[in-house]
Tab-separated table of N, CA, C and O in Angstrom:
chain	number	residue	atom	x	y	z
G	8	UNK	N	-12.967	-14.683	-14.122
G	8	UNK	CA	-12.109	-13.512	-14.126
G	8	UNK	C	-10.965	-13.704	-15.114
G	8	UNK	O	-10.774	-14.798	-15.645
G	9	UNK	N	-10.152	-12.563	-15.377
G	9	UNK	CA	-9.323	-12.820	-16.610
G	9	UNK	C	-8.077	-13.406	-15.879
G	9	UNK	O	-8.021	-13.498	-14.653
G	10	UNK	N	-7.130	-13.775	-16.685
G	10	UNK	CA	-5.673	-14.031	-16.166
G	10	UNK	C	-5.030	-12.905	-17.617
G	10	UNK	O	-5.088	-12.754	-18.837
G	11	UNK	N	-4.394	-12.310	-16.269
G	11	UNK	CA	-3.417	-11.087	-16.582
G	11	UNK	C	-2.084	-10.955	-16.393
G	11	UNK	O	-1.679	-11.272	-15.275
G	12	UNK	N	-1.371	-10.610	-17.107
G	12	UNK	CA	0.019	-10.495	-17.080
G	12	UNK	C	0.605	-9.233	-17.357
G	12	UNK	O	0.815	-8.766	-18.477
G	13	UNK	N	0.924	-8.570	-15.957
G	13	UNK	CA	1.537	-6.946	-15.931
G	13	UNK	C	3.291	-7.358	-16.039
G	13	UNK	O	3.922	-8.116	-15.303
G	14	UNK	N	3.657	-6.762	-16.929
G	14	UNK	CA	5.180	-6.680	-16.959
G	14	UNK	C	5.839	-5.038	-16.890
G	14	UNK	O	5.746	-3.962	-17.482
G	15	UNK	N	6.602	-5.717	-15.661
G	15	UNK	CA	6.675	-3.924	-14.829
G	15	UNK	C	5.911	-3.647	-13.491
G	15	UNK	O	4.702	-3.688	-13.266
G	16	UNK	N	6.907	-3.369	-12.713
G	16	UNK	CA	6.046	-3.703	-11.119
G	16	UNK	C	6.667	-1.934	-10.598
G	16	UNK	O	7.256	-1.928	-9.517
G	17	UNK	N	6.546	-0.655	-11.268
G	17	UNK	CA	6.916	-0.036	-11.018
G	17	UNK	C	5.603	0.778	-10.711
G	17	UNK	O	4.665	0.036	-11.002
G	18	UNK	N	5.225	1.754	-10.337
G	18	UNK	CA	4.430	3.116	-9.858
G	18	UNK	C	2.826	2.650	-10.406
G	18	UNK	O	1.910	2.338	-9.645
G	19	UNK	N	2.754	2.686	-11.745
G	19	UNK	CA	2.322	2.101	-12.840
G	19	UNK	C	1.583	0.633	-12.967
G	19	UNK	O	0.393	0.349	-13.099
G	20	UNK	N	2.736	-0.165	-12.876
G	20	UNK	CA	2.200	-1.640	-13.117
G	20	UNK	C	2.179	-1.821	-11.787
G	20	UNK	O	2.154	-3.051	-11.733
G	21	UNK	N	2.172	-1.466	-10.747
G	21	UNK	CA	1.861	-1.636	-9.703
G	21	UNK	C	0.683	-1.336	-9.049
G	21	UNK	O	0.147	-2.085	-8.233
G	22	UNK	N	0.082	0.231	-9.544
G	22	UNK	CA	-1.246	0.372	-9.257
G	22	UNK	C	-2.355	-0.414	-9.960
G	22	UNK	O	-3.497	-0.483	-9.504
G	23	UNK	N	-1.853	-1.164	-11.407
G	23	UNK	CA	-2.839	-1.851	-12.144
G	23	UNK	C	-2.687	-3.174	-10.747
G	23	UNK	O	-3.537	-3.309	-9.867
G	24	UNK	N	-2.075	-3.577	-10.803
G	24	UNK	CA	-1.831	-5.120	-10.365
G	24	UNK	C	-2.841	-4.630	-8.941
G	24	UNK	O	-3.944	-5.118	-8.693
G	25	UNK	N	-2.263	-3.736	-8.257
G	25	UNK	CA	-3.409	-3.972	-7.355
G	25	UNK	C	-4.596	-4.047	-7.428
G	25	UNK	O	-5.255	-4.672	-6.597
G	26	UNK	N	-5.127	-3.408	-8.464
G	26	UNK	CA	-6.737	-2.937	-8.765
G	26	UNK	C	-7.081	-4.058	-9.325
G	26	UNK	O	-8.185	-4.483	-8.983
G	27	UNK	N	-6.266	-4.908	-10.362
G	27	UNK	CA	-6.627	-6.316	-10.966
G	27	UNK	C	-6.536	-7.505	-9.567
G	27	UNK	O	-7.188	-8.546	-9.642
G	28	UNK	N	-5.854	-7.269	-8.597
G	28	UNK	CA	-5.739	-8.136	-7.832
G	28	UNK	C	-7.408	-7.828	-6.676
G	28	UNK	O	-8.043	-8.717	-6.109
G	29	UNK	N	-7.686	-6.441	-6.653
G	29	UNK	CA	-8.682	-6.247	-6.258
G	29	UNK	C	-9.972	-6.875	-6.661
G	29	UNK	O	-10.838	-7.218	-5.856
G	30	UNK	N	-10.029	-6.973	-7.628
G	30	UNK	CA	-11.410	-6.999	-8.620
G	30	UNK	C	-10.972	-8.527	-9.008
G	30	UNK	O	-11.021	-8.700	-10.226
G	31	UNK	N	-10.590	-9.580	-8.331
G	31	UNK	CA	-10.197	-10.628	-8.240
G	31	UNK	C	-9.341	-11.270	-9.229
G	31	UNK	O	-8.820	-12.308	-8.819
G	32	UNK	N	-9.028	-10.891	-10.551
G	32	UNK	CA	-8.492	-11.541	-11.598
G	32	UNK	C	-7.392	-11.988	-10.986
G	32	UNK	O	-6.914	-11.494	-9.965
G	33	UNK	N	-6.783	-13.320	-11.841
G	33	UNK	CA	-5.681	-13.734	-11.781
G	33	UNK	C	-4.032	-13.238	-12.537
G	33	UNK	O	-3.591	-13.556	-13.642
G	34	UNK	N	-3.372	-12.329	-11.415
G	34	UNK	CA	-2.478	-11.980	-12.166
G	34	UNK	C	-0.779	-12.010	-11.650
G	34	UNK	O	-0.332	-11.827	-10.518
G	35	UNK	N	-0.013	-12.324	-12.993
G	35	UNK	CA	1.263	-12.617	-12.956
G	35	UNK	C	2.143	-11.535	-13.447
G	35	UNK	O	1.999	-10.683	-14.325
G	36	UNK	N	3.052	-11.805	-12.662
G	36	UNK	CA	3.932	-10.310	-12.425
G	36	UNK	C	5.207	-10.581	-13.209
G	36	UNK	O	5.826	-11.569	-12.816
G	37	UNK	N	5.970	-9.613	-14.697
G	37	UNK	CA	7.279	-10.085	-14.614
G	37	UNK	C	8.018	-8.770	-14.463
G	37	UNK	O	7.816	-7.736	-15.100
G	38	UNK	N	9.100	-9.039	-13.307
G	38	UNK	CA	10.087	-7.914	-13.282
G	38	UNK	C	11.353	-8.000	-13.154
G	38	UNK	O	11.805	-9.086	-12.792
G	39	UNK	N	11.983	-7.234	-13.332
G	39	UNK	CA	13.628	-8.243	-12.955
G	39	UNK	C	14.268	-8.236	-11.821
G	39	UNK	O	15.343	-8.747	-11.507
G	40	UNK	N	13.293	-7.426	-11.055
G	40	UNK	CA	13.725	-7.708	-9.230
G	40	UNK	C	12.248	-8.356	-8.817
G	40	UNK	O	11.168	-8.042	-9.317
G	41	UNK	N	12.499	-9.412	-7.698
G	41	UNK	CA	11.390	-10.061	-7.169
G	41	UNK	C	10.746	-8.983	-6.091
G	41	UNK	O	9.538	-8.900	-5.867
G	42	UNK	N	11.716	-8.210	-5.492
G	42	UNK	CA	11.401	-7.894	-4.411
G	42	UNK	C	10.546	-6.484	-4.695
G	42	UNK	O	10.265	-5.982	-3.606
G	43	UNK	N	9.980	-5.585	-5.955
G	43	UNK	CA	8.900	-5.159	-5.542
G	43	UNK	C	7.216	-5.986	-5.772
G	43	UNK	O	6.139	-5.440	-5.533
G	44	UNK	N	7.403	-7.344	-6.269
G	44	UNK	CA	6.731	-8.189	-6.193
G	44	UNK	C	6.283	-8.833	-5.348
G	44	UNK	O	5.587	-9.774	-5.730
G	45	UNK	N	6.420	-8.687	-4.179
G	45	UNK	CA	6.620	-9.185	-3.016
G	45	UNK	C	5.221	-8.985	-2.369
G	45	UNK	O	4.564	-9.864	-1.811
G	46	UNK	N	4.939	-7.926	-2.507
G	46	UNK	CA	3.530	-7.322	-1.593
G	46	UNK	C	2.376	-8.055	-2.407
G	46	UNK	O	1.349	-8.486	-1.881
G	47	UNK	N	2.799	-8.168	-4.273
G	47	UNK	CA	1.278	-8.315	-4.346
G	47	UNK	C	1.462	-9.753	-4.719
G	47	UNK	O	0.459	-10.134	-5.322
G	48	UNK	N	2.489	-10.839	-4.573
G	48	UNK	CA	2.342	-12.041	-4.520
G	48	UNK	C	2.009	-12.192	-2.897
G	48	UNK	O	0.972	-12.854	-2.910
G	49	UNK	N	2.182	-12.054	-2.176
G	49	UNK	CA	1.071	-12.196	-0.773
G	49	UNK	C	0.183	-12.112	-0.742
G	49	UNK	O	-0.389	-12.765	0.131
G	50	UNK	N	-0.784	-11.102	-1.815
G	50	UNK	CA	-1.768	-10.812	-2.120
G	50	UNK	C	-2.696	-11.900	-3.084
G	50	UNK	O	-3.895	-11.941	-3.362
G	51	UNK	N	-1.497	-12.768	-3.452
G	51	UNK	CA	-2.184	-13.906	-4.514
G	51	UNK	C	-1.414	-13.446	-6.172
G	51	UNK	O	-1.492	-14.140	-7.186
G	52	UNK	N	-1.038	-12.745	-6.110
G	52	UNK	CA	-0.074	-12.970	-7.697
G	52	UNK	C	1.092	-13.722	-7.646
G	52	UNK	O	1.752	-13.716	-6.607
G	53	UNK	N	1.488	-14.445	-8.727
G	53	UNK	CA	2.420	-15.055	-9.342
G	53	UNK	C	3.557	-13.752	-9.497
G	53	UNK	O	3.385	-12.544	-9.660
G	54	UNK	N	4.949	-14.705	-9.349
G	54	UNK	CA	6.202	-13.180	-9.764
G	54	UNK	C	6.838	-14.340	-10.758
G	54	UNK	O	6.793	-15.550	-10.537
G	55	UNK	N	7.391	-13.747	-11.807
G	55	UNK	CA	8.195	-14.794	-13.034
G	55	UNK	C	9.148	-13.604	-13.464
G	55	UNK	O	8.613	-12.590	-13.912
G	56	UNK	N	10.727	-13.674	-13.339
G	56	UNK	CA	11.707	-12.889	-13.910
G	56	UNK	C	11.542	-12.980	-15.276
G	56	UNK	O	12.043	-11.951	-15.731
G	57	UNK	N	11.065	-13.726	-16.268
G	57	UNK	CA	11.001	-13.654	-17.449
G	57	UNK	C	9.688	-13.776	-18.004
G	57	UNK	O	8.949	-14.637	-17.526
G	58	UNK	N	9.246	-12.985	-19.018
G	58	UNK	CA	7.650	-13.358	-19.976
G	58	UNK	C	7.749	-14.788	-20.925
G	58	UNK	O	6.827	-15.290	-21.568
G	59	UNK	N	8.522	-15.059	-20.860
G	59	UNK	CA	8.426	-16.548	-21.777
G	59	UNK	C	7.438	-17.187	-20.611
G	59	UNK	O	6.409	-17.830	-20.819
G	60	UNK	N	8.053	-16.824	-19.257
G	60	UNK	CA	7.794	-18.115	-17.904
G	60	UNK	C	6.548	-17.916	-17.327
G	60	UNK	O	5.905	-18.566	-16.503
G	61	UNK	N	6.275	-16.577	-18.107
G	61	UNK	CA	4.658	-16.672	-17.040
G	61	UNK	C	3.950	-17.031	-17.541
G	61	UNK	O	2.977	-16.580	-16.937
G	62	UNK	N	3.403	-17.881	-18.712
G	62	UNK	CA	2.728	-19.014	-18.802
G	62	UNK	C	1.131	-17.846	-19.907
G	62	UNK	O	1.126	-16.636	-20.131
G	63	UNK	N	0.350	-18.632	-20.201
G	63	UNK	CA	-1.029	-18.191	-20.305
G	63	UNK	C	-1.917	-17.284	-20.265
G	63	UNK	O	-2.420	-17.405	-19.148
G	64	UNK	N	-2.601	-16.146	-20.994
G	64	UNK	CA	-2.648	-15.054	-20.066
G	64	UNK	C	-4.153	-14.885	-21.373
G	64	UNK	O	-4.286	-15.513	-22.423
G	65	UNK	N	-5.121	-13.769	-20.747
G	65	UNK	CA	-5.900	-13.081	-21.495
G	65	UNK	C	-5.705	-12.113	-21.812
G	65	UNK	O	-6.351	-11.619	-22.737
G	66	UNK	N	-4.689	-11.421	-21.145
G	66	UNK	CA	-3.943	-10.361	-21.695
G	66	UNK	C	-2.465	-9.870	-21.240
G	66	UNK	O	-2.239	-10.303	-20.110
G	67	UNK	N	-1.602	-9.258	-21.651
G	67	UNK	CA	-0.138	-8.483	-21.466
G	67	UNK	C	-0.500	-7.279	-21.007
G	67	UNK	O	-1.512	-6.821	-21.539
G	68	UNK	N	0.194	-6.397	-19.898
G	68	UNK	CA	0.326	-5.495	-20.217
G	68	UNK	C	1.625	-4.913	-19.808
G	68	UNK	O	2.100	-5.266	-18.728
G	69	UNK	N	2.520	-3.694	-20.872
G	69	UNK	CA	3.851	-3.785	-20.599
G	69	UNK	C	3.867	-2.371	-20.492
G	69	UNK	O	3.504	-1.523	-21.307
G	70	UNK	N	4.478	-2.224	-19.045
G	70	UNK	CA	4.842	-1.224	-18.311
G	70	UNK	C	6.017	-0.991	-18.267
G	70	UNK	O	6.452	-1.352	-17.174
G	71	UNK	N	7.004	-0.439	-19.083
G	71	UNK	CA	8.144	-0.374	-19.096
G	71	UNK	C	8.964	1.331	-18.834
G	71	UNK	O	8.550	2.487	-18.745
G	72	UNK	N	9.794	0.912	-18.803
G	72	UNK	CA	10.556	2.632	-18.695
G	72	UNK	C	10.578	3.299	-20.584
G	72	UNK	O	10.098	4.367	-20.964
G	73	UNK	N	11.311	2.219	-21.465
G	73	UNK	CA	11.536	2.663	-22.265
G	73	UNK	C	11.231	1.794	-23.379
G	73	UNK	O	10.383	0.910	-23.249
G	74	UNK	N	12.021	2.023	-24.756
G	74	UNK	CA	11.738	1.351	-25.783
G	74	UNK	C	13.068	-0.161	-25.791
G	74	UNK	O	12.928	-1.377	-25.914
G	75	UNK	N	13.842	0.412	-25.664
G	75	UNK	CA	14.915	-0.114	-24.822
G	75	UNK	C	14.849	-1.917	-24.260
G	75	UNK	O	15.141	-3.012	-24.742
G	76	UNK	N	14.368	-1.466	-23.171
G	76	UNK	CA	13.759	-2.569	-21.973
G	76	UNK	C	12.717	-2.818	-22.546
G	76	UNK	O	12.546	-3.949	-22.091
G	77	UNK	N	11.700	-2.615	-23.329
G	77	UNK	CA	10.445	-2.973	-23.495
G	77	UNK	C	11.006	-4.395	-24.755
G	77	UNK	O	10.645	-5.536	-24.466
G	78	UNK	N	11.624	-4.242	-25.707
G	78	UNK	CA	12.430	-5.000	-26.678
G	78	UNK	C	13.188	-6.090	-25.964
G	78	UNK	O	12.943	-7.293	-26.053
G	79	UNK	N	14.250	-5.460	-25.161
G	79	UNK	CA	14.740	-6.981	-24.273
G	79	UNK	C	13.470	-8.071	-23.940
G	79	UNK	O	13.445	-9.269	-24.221
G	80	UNK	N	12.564	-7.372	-23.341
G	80	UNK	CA	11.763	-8.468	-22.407
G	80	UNK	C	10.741	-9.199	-23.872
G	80	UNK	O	10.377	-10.375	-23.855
G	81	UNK	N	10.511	-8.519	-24.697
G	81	UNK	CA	10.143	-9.169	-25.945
G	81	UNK	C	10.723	-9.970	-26.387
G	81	UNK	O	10.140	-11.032	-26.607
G	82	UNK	N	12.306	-9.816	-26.763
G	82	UNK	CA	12.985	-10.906	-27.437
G	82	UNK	C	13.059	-12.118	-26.831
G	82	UNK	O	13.033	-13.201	-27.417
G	83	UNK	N	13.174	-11.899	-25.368
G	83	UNK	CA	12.949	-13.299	-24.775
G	83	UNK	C	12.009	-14.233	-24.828
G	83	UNK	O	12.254	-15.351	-24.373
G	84	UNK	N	11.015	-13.993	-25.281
G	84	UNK	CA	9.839	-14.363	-25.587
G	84	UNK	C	9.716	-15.926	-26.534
G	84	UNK	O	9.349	-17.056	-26.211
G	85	UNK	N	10.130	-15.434	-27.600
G	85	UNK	CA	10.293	-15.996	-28.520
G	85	UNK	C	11.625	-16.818	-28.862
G	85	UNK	O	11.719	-17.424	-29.929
C-alpha cells in the first residue's frame, strides 16, 4: 500500500484520510492543531505539526485554505 501524506485535516483532507485509511494505506497527517487528528490517528495515522517531520511518503497531498498557508507549510520544508 502507498504511504501518504495529507496536509490539512479539514472537511477535505479529512474525507481523503479516511478513505486512504480505509483502503489500508499508510497515512500521515500534518496540521497545526493535533486535535482534529485525533480520530484518524486512532484509526492508525501518524499526526506531525510540521511537513519537514513527517518523514517519507509516495505521495503529498495539500489541502489548504489558501495560497497563503499553503507557502508557509512549504517553506518549512526546506
Amino acid at each position: 500500500m502507498a504511504k501518504i501524506i495529507v496536509a490539512g485535516c479539514g472537511r477535505m483532507g479529512g474525507a481523503l484520510i479516511s478513505a486512504f485509511l480505509d483502503h489500508g494505506h499508510a497515512v500521515s497527517i500534518v496540521n497545526r492543531s493535533e486535535a482534529p487528528a485525533r480520530p484518524f490517528v486512532q484509526r492508525g495515522a501518524c499526526y506531525f505539526s510540521e511537513l519537514r517531520d513527517a518523514g517519507d511518503c509516495d505521495f503529498v497531498l495539500l489541502n489548504l485554505p489558501n495560497a497563503e498557508i499553503t507557502a508557509q507549510v512549504l517553506s518549512n520544508v526546506f
